[in-house]
XYZ file of C-alpha atoms in Angstrom:
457
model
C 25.166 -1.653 22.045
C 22.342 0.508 22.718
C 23.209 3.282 25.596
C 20.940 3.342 28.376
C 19.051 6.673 27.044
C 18.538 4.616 23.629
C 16.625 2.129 25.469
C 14.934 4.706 27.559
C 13.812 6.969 23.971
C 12.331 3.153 22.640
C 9.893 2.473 25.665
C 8.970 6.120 25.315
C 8.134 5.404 22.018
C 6.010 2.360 22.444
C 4.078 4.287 25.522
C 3.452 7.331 24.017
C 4.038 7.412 20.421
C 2.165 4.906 18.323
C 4.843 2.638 17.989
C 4.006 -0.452 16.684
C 4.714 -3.329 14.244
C 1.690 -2.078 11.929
C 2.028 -5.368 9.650
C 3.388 -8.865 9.568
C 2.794 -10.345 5.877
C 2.706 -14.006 5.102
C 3.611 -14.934 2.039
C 2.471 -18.007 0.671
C 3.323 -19.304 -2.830
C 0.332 -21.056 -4.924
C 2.056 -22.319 -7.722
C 1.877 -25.559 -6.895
C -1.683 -25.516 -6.847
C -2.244 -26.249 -9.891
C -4.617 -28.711 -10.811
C -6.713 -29.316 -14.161
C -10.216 -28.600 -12.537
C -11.541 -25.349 -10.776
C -12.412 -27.330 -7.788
C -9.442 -29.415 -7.301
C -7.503 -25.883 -7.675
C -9.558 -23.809 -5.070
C -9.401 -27.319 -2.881
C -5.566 -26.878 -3.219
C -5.654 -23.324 -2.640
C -7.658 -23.312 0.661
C -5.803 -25.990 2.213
C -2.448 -24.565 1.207
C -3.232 -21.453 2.719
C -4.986 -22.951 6.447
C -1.857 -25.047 6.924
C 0.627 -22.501 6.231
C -1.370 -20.042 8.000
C -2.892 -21.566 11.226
C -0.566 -20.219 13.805
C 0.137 -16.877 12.224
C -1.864 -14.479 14.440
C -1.547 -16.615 17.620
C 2.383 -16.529 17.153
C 2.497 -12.362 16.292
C 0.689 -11.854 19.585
C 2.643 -13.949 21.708
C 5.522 -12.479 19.982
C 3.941 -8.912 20.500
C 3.100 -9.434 24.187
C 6.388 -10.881 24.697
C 8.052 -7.742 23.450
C 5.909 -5.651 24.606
C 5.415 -3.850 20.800
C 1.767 -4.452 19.606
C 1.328 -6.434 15.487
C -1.597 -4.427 14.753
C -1.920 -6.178 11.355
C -1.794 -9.653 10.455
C -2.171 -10.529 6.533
C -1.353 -12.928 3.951
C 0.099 -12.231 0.345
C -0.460 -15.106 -2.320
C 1.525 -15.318 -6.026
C -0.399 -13.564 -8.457
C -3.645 -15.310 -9.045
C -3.453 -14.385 -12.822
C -0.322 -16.863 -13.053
C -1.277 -19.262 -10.978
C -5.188 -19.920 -12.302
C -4.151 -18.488 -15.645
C -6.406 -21.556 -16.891
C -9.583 -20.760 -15.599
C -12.001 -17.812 -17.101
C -13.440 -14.675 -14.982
C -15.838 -16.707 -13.601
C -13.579 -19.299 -12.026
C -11.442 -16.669 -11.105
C -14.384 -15.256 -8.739
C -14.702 -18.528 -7.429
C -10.827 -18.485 -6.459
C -11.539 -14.820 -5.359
C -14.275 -16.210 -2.537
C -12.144 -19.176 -1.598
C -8.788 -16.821 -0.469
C -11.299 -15.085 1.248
C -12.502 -17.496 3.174
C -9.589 -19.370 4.171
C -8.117 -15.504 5.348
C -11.404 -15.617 7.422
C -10.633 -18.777 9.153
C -7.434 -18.179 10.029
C -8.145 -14.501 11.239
C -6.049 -12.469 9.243
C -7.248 -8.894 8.336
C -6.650 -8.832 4.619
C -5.051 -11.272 2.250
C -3.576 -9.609 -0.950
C -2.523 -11.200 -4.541
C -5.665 -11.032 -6.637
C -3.279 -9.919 -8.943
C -2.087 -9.330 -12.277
C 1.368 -7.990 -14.210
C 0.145 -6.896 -17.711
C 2.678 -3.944 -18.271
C 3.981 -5.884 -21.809
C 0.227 -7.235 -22.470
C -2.849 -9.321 -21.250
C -2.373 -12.968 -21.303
C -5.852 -14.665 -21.050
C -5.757 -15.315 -17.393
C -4.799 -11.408 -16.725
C -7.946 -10.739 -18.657
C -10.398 -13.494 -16.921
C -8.708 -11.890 -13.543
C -9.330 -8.408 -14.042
C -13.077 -8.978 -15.525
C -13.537 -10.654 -12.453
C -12.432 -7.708 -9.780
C -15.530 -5.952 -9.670
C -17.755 -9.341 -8.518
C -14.672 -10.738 -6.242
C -13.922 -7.414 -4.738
C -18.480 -7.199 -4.139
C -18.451 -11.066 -2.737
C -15.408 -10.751 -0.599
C -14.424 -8.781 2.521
C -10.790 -9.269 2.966
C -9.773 -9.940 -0.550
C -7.157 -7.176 -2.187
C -6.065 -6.532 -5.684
C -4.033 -5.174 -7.776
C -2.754 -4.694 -11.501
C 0.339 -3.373 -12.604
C 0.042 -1.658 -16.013
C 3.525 0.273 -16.768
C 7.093 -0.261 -16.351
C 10.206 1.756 -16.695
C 11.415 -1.197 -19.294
C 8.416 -1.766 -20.959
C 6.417 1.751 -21.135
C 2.555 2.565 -20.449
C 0.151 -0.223 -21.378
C -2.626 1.956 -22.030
C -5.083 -0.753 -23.331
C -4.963 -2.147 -20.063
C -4.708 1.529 -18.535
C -8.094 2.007 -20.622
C -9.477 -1.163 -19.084
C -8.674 -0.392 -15.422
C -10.957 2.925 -16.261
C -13.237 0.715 -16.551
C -12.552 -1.587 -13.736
C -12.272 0.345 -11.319
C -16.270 2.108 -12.451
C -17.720 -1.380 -12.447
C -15.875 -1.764 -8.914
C -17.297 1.287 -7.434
C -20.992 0.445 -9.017
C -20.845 -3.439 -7.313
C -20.293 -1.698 -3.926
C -22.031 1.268 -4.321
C -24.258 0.692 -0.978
C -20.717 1.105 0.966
C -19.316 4.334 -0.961
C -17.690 2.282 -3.197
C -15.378 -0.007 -0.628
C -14.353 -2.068 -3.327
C -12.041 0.281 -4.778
C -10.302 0.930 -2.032
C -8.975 -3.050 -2.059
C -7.694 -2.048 -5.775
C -4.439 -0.615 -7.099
C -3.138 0.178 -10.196
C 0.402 0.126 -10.102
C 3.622 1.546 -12.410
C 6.895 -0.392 -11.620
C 5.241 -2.696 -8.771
C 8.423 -4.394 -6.573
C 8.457 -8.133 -6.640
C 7.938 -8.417 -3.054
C 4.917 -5.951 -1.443
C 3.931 -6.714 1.943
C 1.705 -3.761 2.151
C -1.934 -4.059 0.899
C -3.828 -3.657 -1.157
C -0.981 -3.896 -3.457
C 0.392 -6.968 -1.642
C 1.439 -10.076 -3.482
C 4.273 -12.710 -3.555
C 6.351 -12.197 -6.357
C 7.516 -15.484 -8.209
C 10.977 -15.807 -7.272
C 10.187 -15.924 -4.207
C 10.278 -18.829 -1.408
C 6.910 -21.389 -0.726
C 6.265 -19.334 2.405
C 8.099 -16.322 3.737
C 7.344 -13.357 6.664
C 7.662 -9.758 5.490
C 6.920 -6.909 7.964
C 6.078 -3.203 7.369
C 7.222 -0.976 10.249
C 5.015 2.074 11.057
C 5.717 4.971 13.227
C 4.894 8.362 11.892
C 3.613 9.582 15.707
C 7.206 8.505 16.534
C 8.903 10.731 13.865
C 6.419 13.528 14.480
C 7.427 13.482 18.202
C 11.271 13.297 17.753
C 10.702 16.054 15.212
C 8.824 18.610 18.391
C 11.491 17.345 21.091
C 14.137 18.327 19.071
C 12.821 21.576 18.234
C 11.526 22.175 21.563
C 15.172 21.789 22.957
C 16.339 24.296 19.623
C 13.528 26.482 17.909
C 16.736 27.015 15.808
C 17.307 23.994 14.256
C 17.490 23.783 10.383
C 16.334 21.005 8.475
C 19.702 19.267 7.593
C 18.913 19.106 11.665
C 15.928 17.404 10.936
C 16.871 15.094 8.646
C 19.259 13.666 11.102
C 16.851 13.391 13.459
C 14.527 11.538 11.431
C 17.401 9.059 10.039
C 17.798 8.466 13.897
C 14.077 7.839 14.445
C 13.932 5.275 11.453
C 16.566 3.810 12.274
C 15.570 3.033 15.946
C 11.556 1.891 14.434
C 12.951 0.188 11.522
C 15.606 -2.264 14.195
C 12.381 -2.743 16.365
C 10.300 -4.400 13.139
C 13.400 -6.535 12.299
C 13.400 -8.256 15.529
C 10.025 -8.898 15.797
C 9.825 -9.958 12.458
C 12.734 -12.570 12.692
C 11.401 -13.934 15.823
C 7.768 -14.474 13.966
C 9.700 -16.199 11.245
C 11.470 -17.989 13.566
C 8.442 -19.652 15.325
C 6.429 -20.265 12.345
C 9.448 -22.228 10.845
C 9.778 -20.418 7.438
C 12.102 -17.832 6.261
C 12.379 -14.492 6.937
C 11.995 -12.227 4.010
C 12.187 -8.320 4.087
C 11.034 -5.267 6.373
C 9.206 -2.898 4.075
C 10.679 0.802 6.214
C 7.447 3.141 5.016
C 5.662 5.066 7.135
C 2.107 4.538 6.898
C -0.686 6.606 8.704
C -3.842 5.467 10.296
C -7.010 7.221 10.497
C -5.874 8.048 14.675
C -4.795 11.310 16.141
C -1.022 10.982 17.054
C -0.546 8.504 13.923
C -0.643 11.051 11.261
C 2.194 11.763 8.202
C 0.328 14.828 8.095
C 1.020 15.809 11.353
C 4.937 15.380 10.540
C 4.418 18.577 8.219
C 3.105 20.753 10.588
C 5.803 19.990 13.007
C 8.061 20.663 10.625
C 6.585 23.891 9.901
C 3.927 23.998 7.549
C 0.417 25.212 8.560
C -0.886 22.347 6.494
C -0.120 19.289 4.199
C -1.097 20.593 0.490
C 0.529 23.865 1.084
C 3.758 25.685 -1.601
C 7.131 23.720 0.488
C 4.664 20.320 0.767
C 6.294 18.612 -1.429
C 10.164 19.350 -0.834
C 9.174 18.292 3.295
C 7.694 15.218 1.439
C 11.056 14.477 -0.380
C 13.637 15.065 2.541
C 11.394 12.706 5.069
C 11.131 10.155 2.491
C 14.603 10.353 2.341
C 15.814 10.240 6.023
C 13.588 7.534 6.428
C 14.839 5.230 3.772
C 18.498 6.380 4.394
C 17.751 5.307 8.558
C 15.920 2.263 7.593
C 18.271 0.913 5.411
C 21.209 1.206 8.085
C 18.610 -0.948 10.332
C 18.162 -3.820 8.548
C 19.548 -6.357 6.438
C 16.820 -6.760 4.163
C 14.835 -4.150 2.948
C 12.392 -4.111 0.431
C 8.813 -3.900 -0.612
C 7.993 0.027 -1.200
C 9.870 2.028 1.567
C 9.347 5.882 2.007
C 6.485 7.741 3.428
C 2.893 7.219 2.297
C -0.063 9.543 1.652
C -3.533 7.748 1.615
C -5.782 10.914 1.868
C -9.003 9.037 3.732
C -6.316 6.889 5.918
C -4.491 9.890 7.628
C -6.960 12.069 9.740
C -4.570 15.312 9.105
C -4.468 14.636 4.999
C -8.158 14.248 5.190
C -8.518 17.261 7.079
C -6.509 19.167 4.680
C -8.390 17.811 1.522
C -11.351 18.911 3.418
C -10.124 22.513 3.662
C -9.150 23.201 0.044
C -5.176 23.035 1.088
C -5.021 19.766 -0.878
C -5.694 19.433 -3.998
C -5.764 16.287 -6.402
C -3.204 18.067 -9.081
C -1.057 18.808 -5.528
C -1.168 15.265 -4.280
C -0.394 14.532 -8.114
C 2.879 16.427 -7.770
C 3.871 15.189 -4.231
C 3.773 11.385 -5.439
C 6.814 12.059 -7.574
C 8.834 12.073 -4.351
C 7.031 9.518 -2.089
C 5.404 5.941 -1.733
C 3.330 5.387 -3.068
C 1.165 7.928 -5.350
C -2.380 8.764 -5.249
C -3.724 6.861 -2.499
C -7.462 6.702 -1.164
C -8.570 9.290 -2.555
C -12.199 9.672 -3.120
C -13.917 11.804 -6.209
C -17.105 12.049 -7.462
C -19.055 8.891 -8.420
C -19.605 11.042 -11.996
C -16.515 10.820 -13.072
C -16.058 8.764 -16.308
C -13.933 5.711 -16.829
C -12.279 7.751 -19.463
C -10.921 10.391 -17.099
C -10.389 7.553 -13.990
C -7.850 6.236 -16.880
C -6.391 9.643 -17.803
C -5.948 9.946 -13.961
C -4.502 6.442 -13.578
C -1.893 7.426 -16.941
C -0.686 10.516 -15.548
C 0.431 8.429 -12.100
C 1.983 5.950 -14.173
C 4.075 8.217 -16.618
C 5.522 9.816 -12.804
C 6.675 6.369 -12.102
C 7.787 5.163 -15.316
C 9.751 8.370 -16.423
C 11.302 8.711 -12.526
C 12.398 5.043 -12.213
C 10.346 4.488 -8.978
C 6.880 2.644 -8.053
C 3.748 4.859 -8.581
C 0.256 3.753 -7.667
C -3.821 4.761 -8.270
C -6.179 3.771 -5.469
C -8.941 6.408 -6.631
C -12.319 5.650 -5.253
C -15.039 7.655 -7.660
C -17.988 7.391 -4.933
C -21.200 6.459 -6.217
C -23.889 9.012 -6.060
C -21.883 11.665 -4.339
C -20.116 14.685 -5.703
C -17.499 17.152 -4.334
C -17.371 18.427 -1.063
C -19.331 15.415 0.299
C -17.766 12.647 2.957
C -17.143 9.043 2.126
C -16.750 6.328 4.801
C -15.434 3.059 4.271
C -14.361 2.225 7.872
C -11.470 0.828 9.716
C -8.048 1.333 9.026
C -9.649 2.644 5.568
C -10.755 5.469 7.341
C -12.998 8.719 5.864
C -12.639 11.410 2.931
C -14.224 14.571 1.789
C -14.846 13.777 -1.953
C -11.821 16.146 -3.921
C -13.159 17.681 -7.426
C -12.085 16.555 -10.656
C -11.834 18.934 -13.716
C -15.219 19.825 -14.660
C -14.553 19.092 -18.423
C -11.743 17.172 -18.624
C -11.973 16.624 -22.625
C -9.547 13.381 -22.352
C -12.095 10.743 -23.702
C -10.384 10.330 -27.784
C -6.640 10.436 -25.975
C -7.565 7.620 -23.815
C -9.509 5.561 -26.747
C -6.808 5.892 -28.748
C -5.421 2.722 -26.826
C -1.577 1.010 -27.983
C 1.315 1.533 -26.023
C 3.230 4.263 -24.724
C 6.768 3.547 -24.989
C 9.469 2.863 -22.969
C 11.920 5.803 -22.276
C 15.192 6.693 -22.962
C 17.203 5.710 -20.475
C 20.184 8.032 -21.242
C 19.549 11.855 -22.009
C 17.827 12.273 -18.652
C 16.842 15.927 -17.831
């Protein structure tokens, strides 16, 4: 039973601090869609997703209102197009590409994920046709998201496909080009992806799980960052064992608040209810800002020497709060740090306190990795790859889920902005080595194996 102060802290939290339900995540299962002809299969796949859909925003604002905790997000994950049109080439696969797009139009959701592909072990010809298709779906659609995962703990680096993604994620950047590059920042390439990812634009529905199922991704850094300056307001004292507590407390508290909303959501929409995904997640407003956590705990800026052992303990407390919370956690959990999506990391970027080799370091204790971060439209494909391997050896090496969303802005260099809007929010463009000499390692293609899994050090 929650004591009347508990209940007091929560409204103060909705009222003051940001606190919302920042996504509820449909997932909807195509593989039963399959059909022998591309038309009968995009038929299948628009109508599955309309009728499982329909009532999905009108039921997370009735459930909002009634609760009186905003769903800022509402978004729908699909199985991994790769699998389910594995028969159809890159050019069908575009045509599947337009078709989620416009059934996530219809219904009103804000992005639908799972233009996706697993190809850590190899490329099966419908991984291929999927990711030769990115750069045209990702140009055609607006709410479309994808994402490839390319390395695994089990299975090593799959640097062929690393190689490819180089390349990808170029073609991406050149088919948007008149909006900084937007389409890459609806791709991720992903180490050790989870089977069940409610956040985009890594979202998909992993395979074993149910037709349809709601997932929900709590938000709430403005509420940590506030609980962090009460608590040393009442003790400029307090050390950060303090802190931790205090932000195990806080998650714990945001984390119970997702889990009813998102049962009751389930509940009315008559499918199951699947996982709450605990991460904290920025947006581009003041007051919502993972960066702002930092200062408050002490650090002039995000980027700076101690960055990345603040990083560590709140990913920590949050996950160790969030857990205690709820009965089914999943997805990615911890605390992320998309550099154009949080107005304090941007800021920081912008000053020179961040650096790309910094962020680099700081993903090996957080969710996800490197995360919207722009650099100049010059880069090569090569480098975006060497980039992309680096991120995935930190995942694959440490056991935990690593991610690229690198945006190399067309006709911009260093030190310039790129805007992409919305919840996707604004970046100064962060150098890359001048000369980064990495073009034979990354032609050199094959696999990088798995590790040892004993021996650690």
């Amino acid at each position: 039973m929650l004591s009347d102060r508990e209940v007091l802290s929560t409204l103060s939290m909705v009222k003051n601090e940001h606190l919302d339900v920042r996504t509820v995540t449909l997932g909807v299962s195509l593989l039963d869609c399959a059909r022998e002809s591309l038309s009968a299969f995009v038929d299948a796949v628009h109508a599955r997703i309309i009728t499982q859909a329909r009532d999905l925003v009108a039921v997370c604002d009735e459930v909002g209102e009634r609760f009186g905790i905003p769903v800022v997000n509402k978004r729908i994950s699909v199985s991994p197009v790769a699998v389910a049109a594995a028969p159809f080439d890159a050019r069908g696969m575009v045509e599947v590409a337009c078709a989620l797009d416009a059934a996530a139009r219809e219904v009103g959701v804000d992005f639908i994920g799972g233009f996706s592909a697993l190809v850590e072990k190899g490329m099966a010809k419908g991984d291929l046709a999927l990711i030769e298709a990115i750069p045209e779906a990702l140009a055609r659609t607006e709410r479309l998201c994808s994402s490839v995962n390319v390395a695994s703990t089990r299975a090593g680096i799959n640097m062929d496909a690393v190689a490819l993604m180089g390349r990808t994620i170029k073609a991406t950047a050149k088919a948007t080009r008149e909006r900084d590059g937007l389409g890459c920042a609806k791709l991720v390439v992903f180490a050790n992806i989870p089977e069940d990812v409610p956040f985009m634009a890594g979202a998909y529905l992993g395979v074993g799980e149910p037709s349809s199922v709601i997932n929900v991704g709590v938000s709430g850094p403005g509420v940590v960052r506030k609980a962090i300056d009460r608590a040393v307001a009442e003790n400029p004292g307090i050390h950060l064992g303090e802190l931790a507590e205090v932000i195990k407390r806080t998650a714990f508290k945001v984390t119970r608040v997702g889990e009813i909303i998102g049962r009751e959501v389930a509940r009315l929409l008559g499918v199951e209810f699947g996982i709450v995904d605990l991460s904290l997640a920025p947006t581009p407003n003041v007051g919502d800002s993972v960066g702002e956590i930092f200062q408050s705990l002490g650090l002039g800026a995000i980027g700076m020497p101690g960055s990345t052992a603040a990083l560590a303990m709140l990913n920590d407390a949050v996950k160790k709060g969030g857990a205690f919370a709820s009965t089914r956690v999943g997805g990615l959990s911890g605390a992320f740090i998309p550099v154009s999506e949080d107005r304090t990391i941007a800021q920081a970027a912008a000053d020179g306190f961040l650096s790309l080799s910094k962020l680099e370091a700081m993903t090996a204790v957080c969710s996800v990795g490197l995360d919207m971060v722009a650099i100049p439209g010059s880069t090569s494909a090569e480098t975006l790859s060497a980039i992309i391997a680096d991120e995935m050896a930190i995942g694959v090496i440490n056991k935990k889920t690593t991610a690229a969303r690198i945006i190399p802005v067309p006709g911009k260099e260093a030190g310039e902005r790129a805007v992409f809007g919305g919840l996707l929010g604004e970046a100064t463009i962060m150098p890359v080595h001048p000369n980064p000499c990495c073009e034979a390692f990354i032609r050199r293609g094959g696999f990088i194996p798995a590790p040892l899994q004993s021996l650690i050090n």
